[in-house]
PDB file of N, CA and C in Angstrom:
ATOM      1  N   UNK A   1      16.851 171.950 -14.968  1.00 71.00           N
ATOM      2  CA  UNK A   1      16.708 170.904 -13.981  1.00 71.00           C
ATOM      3  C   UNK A   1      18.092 170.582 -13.432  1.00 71.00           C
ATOM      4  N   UNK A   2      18.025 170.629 -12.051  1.00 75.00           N
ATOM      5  CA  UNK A   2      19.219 169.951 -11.661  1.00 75.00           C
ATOM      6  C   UNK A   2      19.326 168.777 -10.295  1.00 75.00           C
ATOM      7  N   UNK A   3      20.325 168.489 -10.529  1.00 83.00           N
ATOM      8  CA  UNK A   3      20.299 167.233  -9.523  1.00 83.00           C
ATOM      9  C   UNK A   3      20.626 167.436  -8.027  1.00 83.00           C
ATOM     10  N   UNK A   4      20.586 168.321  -7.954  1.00 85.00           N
ATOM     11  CA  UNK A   4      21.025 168.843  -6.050  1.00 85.00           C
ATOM     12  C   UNK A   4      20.168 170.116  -6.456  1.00 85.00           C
ATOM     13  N   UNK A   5      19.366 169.875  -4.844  1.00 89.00           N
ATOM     14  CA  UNK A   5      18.614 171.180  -4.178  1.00 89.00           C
ATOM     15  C   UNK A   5      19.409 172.252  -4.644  1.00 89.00           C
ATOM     16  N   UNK A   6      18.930 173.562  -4.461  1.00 89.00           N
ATOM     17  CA  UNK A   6      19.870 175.131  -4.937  1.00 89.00           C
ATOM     18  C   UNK A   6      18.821 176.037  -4.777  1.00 89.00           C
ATOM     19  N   UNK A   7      19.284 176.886  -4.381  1.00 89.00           N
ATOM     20  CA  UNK A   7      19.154 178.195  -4.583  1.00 89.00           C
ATOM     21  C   UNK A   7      19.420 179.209  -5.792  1.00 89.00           C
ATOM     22  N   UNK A   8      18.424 179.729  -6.140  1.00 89.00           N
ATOM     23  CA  UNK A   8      18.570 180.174  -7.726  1.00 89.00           C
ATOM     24  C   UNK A   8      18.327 181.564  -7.802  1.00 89.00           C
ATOM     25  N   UNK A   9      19.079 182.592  -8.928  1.00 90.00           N
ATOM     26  CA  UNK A   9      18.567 183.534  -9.158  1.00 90.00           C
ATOM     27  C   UNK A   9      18.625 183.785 -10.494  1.00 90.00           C
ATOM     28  N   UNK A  10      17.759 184.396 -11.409  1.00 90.00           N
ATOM     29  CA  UNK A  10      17.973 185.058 -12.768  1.00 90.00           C
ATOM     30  C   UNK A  10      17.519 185.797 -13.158  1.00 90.00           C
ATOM     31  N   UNK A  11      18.258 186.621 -13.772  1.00 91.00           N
ATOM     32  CA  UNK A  11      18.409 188.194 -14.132  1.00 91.00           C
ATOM     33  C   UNK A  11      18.624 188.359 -15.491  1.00 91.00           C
ATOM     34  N   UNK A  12      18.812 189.266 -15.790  1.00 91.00           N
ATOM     35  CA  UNK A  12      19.137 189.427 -17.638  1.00 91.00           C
ATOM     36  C   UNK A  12      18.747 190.967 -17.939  1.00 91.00           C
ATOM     37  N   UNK A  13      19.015 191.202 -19.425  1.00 91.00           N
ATOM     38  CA  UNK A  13      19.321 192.447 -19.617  1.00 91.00           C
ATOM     39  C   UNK A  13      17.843 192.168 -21.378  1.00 91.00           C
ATOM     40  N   UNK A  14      17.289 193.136 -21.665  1.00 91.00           N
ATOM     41  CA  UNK A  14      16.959 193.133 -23.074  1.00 91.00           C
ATOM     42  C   UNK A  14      17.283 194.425 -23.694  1.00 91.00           C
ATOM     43  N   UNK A  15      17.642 193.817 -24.804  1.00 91.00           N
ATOM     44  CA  UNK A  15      18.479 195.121 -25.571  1.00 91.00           C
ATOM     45  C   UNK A  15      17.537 194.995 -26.655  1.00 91.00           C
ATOM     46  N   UNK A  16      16.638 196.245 -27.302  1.00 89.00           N
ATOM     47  CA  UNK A  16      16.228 196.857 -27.973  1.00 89.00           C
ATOM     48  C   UNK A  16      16.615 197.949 -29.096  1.00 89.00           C
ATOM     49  N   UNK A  17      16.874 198.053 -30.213  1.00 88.00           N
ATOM     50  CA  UNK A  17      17.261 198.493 -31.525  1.00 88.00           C
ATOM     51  C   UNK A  17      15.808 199.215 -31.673  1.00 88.00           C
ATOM     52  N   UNK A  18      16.297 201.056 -31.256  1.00 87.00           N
ATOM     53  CA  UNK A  18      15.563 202.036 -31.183  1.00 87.00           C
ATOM     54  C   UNK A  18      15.739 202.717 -32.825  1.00 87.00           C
ATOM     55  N   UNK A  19      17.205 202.861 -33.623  1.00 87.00           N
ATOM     56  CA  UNK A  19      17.206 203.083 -34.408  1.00 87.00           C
ATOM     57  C   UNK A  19      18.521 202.346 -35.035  1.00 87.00           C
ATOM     58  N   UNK A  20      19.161 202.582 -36.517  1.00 87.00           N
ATOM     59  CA  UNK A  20      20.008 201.731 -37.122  1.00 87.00           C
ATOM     60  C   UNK A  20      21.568 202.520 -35.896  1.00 87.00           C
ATOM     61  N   UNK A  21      21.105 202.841 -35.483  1.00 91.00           N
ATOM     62  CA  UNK A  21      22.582 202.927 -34.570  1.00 91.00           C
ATOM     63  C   UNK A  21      22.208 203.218 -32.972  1.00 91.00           C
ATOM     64  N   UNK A  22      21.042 203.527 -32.296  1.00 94.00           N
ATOM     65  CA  UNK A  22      20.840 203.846 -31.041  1.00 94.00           C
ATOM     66  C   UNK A  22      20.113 202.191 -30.669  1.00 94.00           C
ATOM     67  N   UNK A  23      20.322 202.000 -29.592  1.00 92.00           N
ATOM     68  CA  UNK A  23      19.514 200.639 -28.359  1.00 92.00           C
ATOM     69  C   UNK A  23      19.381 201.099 -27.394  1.00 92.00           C
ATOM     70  N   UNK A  24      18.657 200.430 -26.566  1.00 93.00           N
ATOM     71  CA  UNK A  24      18.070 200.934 -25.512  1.00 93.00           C
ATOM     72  C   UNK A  24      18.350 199.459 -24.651  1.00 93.00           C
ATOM     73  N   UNK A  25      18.387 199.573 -23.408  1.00 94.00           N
ATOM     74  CA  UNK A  25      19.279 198.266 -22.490  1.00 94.00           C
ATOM     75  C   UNK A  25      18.017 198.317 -21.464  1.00 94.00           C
ATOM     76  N   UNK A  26      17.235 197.536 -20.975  1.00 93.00           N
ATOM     77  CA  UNK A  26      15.918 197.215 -19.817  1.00 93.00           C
ATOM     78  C   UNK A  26      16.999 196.110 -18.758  1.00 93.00           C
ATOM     79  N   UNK A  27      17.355 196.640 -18.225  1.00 94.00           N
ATOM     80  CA  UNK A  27      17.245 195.150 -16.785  1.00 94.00           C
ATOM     81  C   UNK A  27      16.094 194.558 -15.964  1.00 94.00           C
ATOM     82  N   UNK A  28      16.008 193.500 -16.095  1.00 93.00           N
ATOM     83  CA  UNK A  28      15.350 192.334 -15.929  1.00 93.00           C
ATOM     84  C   UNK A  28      15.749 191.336 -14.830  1.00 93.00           C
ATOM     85  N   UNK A  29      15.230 191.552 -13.337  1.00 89.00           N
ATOM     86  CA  UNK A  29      15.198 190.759 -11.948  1.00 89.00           C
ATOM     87  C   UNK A  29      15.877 191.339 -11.069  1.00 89.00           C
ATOM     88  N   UNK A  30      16.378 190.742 -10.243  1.00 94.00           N
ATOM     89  CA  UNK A  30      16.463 189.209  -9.821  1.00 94.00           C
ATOM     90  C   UNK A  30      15.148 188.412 -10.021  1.00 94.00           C
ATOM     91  N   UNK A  31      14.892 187.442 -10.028  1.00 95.00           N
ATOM     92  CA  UNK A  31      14.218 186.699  -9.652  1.00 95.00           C
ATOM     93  C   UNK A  31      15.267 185.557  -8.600  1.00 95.00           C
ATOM     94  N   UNK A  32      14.329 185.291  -7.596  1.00 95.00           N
ATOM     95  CA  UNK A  32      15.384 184.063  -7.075  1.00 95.00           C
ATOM     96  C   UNK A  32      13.854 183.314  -6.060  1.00 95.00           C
ATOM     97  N   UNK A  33      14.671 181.946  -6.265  1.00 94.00           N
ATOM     98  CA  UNK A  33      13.574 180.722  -5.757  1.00 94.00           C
ATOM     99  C   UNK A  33      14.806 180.127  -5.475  1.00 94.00           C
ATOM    100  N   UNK A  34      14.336 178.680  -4.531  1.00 93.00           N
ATOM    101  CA  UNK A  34      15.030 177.745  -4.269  1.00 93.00           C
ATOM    102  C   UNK A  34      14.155 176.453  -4.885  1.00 93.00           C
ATOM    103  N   UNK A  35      14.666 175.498  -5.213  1.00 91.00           N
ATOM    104  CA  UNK A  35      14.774 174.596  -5.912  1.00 91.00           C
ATOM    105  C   UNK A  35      14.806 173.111  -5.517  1.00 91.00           C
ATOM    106  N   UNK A  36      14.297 172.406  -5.676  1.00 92.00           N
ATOM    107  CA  UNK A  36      14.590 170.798  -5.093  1.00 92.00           C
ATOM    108  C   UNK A  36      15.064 170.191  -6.502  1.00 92.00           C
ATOM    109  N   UNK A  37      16.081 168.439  -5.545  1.00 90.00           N
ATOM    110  CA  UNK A  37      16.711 167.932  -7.064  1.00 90.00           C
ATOM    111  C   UNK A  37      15.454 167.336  -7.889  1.00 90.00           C
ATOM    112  N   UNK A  38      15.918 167.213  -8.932  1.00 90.00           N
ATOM    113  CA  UNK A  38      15.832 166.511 -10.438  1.00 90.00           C
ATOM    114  C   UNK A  38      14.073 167.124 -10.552  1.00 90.00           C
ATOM    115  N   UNK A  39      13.689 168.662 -10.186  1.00 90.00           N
ATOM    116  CA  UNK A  39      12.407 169.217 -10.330  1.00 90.00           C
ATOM    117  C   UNK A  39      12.575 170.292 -11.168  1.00 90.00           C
ATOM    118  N   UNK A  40      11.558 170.576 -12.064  1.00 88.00           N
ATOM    119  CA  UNK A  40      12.244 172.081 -12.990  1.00 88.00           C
ATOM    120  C   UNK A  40      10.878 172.609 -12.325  1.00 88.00           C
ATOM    121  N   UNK A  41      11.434 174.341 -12.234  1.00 89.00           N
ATOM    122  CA  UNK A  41      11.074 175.146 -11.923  1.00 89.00           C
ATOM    123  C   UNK A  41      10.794 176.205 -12.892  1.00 89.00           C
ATOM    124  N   UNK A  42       9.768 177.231 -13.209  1.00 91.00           N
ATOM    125  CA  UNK A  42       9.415 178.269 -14.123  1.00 91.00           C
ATOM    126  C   UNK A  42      10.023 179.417 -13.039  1.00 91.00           C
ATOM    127  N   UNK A  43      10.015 179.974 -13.556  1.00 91.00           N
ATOM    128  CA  UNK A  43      10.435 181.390 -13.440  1.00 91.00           C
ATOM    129  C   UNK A  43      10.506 182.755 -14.303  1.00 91.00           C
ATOM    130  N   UNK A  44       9.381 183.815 -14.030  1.00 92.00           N
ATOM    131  CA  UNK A  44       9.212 184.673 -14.386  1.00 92.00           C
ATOM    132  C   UNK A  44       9.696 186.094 -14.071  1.00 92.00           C
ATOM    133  N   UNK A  45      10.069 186.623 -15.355  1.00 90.00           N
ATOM    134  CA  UNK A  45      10.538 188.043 -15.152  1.00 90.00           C
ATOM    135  C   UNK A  45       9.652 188.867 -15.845  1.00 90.00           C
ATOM    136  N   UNK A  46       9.403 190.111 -14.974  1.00 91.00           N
ATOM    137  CA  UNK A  46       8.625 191.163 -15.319  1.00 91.00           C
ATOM    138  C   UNK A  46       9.358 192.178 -16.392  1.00 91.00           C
ATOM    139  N   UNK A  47       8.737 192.757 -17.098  1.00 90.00           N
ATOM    140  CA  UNK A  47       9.004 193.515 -17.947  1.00 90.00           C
ATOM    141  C   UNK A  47       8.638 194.763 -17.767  1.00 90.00           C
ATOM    142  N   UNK A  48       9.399 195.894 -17.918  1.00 90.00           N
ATOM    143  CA  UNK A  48       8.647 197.229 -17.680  1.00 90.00           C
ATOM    144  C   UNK A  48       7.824 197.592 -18.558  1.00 90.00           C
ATOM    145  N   UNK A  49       6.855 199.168 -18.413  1.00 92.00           N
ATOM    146  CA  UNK A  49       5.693 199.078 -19.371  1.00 92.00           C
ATOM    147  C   UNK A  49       6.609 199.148 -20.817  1.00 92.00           C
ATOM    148  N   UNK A  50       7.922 200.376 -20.855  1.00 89.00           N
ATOM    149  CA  UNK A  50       8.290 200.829 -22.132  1.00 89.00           C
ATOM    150  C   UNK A  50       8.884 199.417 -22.832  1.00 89.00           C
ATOM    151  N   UNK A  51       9.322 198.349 -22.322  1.00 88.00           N
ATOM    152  CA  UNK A  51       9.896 197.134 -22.894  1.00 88.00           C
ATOM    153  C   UNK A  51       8.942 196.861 -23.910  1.00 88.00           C
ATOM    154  N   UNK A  52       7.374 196.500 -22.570  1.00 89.00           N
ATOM    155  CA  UNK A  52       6.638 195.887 -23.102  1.00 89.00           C
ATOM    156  C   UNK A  52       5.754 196.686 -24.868  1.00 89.00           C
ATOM    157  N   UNK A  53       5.454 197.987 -24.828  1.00 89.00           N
ATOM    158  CA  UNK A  53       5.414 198.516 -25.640  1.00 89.00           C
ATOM    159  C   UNK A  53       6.467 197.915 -27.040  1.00 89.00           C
ATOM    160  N   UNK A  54       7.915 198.257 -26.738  1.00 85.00           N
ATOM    161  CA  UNK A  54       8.996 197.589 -27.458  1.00 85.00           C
ATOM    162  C   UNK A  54       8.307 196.636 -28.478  1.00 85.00           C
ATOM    163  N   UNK A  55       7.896 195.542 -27.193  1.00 83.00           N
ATOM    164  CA  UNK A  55       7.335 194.041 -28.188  1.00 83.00           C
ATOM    165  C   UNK A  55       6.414 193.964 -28.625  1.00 83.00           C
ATOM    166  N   UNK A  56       5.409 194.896 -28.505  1.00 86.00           N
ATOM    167  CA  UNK A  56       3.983 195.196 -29.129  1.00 86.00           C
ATOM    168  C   UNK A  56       4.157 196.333 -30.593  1.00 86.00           C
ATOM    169  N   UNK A  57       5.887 196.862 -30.879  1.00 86.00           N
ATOM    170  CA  UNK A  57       5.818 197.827 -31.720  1.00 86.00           C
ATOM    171  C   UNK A  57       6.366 196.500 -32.839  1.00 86.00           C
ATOM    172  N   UNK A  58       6.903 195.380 -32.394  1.00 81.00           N
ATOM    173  CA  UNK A  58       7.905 194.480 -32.967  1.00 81.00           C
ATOM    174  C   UNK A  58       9.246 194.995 -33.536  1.00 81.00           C
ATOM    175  N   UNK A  59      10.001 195.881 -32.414  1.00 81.00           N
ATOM    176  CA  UNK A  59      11.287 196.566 -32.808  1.00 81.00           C
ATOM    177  C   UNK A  59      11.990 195.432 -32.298  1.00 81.00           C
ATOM    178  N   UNK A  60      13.358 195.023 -33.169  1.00 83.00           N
ATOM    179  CA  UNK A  60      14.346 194.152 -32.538  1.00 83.00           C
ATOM    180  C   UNK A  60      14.511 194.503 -31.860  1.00 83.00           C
ATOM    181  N   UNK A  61      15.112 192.704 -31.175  1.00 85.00           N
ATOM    182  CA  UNK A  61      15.230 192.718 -29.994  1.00 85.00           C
ATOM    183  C   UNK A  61      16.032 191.423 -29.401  1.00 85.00           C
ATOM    184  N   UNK A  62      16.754 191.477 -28.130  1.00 86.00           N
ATOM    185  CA  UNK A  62      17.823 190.604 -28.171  1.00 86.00           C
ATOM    186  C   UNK A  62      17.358 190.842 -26.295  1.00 86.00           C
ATOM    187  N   UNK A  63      17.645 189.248 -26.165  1.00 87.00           N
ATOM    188  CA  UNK A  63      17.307 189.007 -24.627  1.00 87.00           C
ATOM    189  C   UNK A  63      19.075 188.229 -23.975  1.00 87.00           C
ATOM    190  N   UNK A  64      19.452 188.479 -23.216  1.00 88.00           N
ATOM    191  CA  UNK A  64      20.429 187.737 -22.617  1.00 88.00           C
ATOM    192  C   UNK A  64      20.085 187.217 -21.030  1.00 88.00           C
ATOM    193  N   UNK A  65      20.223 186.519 -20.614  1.00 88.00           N
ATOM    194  CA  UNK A  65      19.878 186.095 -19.370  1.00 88.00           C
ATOM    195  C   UNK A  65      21.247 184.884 -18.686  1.00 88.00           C
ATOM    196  N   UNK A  66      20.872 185.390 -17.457  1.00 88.00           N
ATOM    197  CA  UNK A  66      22.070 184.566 -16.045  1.00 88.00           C
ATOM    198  C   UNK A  66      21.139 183.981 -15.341  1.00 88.00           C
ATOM    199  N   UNK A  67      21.634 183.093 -15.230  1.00 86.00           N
ATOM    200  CA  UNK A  67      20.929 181.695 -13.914  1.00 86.00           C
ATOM    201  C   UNK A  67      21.788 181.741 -13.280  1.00 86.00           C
ATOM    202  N   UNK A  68      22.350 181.586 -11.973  1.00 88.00           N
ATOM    203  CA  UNK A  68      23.250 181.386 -10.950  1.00 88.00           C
ATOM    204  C   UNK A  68      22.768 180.330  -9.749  1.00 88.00           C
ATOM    205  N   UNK A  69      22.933 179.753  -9.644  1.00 86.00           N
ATOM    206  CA  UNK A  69      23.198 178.359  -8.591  1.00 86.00           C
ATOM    207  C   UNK A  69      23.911 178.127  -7.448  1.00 86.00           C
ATOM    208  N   UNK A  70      23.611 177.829  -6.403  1.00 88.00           N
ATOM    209  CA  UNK A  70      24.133 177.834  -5.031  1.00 88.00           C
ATOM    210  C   UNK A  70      24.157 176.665  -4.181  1.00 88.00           C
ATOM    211  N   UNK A  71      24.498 175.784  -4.027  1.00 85.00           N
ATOM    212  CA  UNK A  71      24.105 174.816  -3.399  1.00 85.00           C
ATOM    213  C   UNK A  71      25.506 174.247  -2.673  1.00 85.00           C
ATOM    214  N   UNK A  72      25.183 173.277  -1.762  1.00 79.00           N
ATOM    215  CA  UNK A  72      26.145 172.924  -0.641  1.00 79.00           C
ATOM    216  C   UNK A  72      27.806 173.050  -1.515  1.00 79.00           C
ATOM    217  N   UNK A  73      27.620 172.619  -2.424  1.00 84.00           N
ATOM    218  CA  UNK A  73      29.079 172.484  -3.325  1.00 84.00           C
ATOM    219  C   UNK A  73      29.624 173.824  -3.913  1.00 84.00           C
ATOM    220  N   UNK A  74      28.770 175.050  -3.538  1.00 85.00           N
ATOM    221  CA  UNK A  74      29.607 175.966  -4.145  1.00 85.00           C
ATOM    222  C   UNK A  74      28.322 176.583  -5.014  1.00 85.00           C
ATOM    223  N   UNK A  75      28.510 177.517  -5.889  1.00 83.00           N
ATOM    224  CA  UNK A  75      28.387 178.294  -6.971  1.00 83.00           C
ATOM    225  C   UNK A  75      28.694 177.914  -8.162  1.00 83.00           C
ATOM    226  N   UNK A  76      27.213 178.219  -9.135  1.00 81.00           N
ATOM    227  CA  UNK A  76      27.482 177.801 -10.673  1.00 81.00           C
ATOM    228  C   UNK A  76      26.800 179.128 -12.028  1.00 81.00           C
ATOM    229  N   UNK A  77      27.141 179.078 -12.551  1.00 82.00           N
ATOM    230  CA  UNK A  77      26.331 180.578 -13.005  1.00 82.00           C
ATOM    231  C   UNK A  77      25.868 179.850 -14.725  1.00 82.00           C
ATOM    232  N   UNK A  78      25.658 180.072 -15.321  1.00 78.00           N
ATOM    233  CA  UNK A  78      25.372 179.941 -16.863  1.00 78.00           C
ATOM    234  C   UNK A  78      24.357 181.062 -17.609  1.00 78.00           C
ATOM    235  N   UNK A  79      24.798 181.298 -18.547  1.00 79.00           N
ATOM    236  CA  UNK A  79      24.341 182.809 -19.465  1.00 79.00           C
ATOM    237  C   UNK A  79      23.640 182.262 -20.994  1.00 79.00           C
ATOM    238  N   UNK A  80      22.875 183.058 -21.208  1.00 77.00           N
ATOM    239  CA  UNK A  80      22.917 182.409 -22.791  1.00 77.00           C
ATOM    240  C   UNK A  80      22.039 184.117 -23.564  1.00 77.00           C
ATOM    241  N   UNK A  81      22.344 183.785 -24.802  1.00 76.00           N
ATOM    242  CA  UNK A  81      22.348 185.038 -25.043  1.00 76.00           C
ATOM    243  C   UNK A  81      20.391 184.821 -26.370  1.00 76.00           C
ATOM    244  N   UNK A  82      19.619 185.195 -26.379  1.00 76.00           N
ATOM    245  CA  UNK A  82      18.513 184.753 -27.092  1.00 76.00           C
ATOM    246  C   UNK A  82      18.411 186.134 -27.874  1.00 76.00           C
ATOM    247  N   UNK A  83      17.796 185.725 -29.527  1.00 70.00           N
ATOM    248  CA  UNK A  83      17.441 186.856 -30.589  1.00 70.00           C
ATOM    249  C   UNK A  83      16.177 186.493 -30.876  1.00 70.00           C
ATOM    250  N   UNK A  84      15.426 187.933 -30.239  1.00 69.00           N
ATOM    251  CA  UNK A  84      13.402 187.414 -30.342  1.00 69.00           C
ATOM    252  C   UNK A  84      13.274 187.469 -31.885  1.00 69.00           C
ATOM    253  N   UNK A  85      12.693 186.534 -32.231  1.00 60.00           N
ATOM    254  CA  UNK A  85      12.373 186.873 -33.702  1.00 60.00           C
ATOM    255  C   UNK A  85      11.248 186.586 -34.641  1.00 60.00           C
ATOM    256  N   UNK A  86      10.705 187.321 -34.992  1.00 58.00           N
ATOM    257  CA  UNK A  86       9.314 187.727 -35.495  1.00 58.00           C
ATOM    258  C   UNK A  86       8.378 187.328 -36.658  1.00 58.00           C
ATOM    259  N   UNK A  87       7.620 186.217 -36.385  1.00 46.00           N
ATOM    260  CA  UNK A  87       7.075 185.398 -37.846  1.00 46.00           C
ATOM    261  C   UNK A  87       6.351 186.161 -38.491  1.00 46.00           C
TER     262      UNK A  87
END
């Protein structure tokens, strides 16, 4: 949520642990929407079929994702790095 209108995009990478030393890297978007203040917005990213397989085999797996922000004041970006993990 943010407090000024923007323009948004997010993207990200999932990294998959194929074996104790090989991964496999999927990119994930753009997605981009624009935004009004103090409203949260969902936003979905598609997954390819072999990802999706990935999460149906329950092989680790590590998601990182970028939000980037645009609005009259400039550019803002923020990253965060997520570890899927399996009950």
């Amino acid at each position: 949520r943010c407090d000024q209108a923007a323009k948004v995009s997010l993207s990200g990478s999932l990294r998959e642990k194929v074996s104790k030393k090989r991964t496999r890297t999927f990119k994930l978007g753009p997605v981009r929407a624009s935004v009004n203040a103090n409203v949260s917005k969902d936003l979905a990213l598609k997954l390819s079929t072999s990802a999706r397989n990935g999460l149906k085999a329950k092989k680790s797996e590590s998601l990182k994702l970028t939000l980037t922000a645009t609005n009259a004041n400039g550019k803002s970006t923020a990253t965060t790095t997520v570890s899927l993990k399996r009950g």
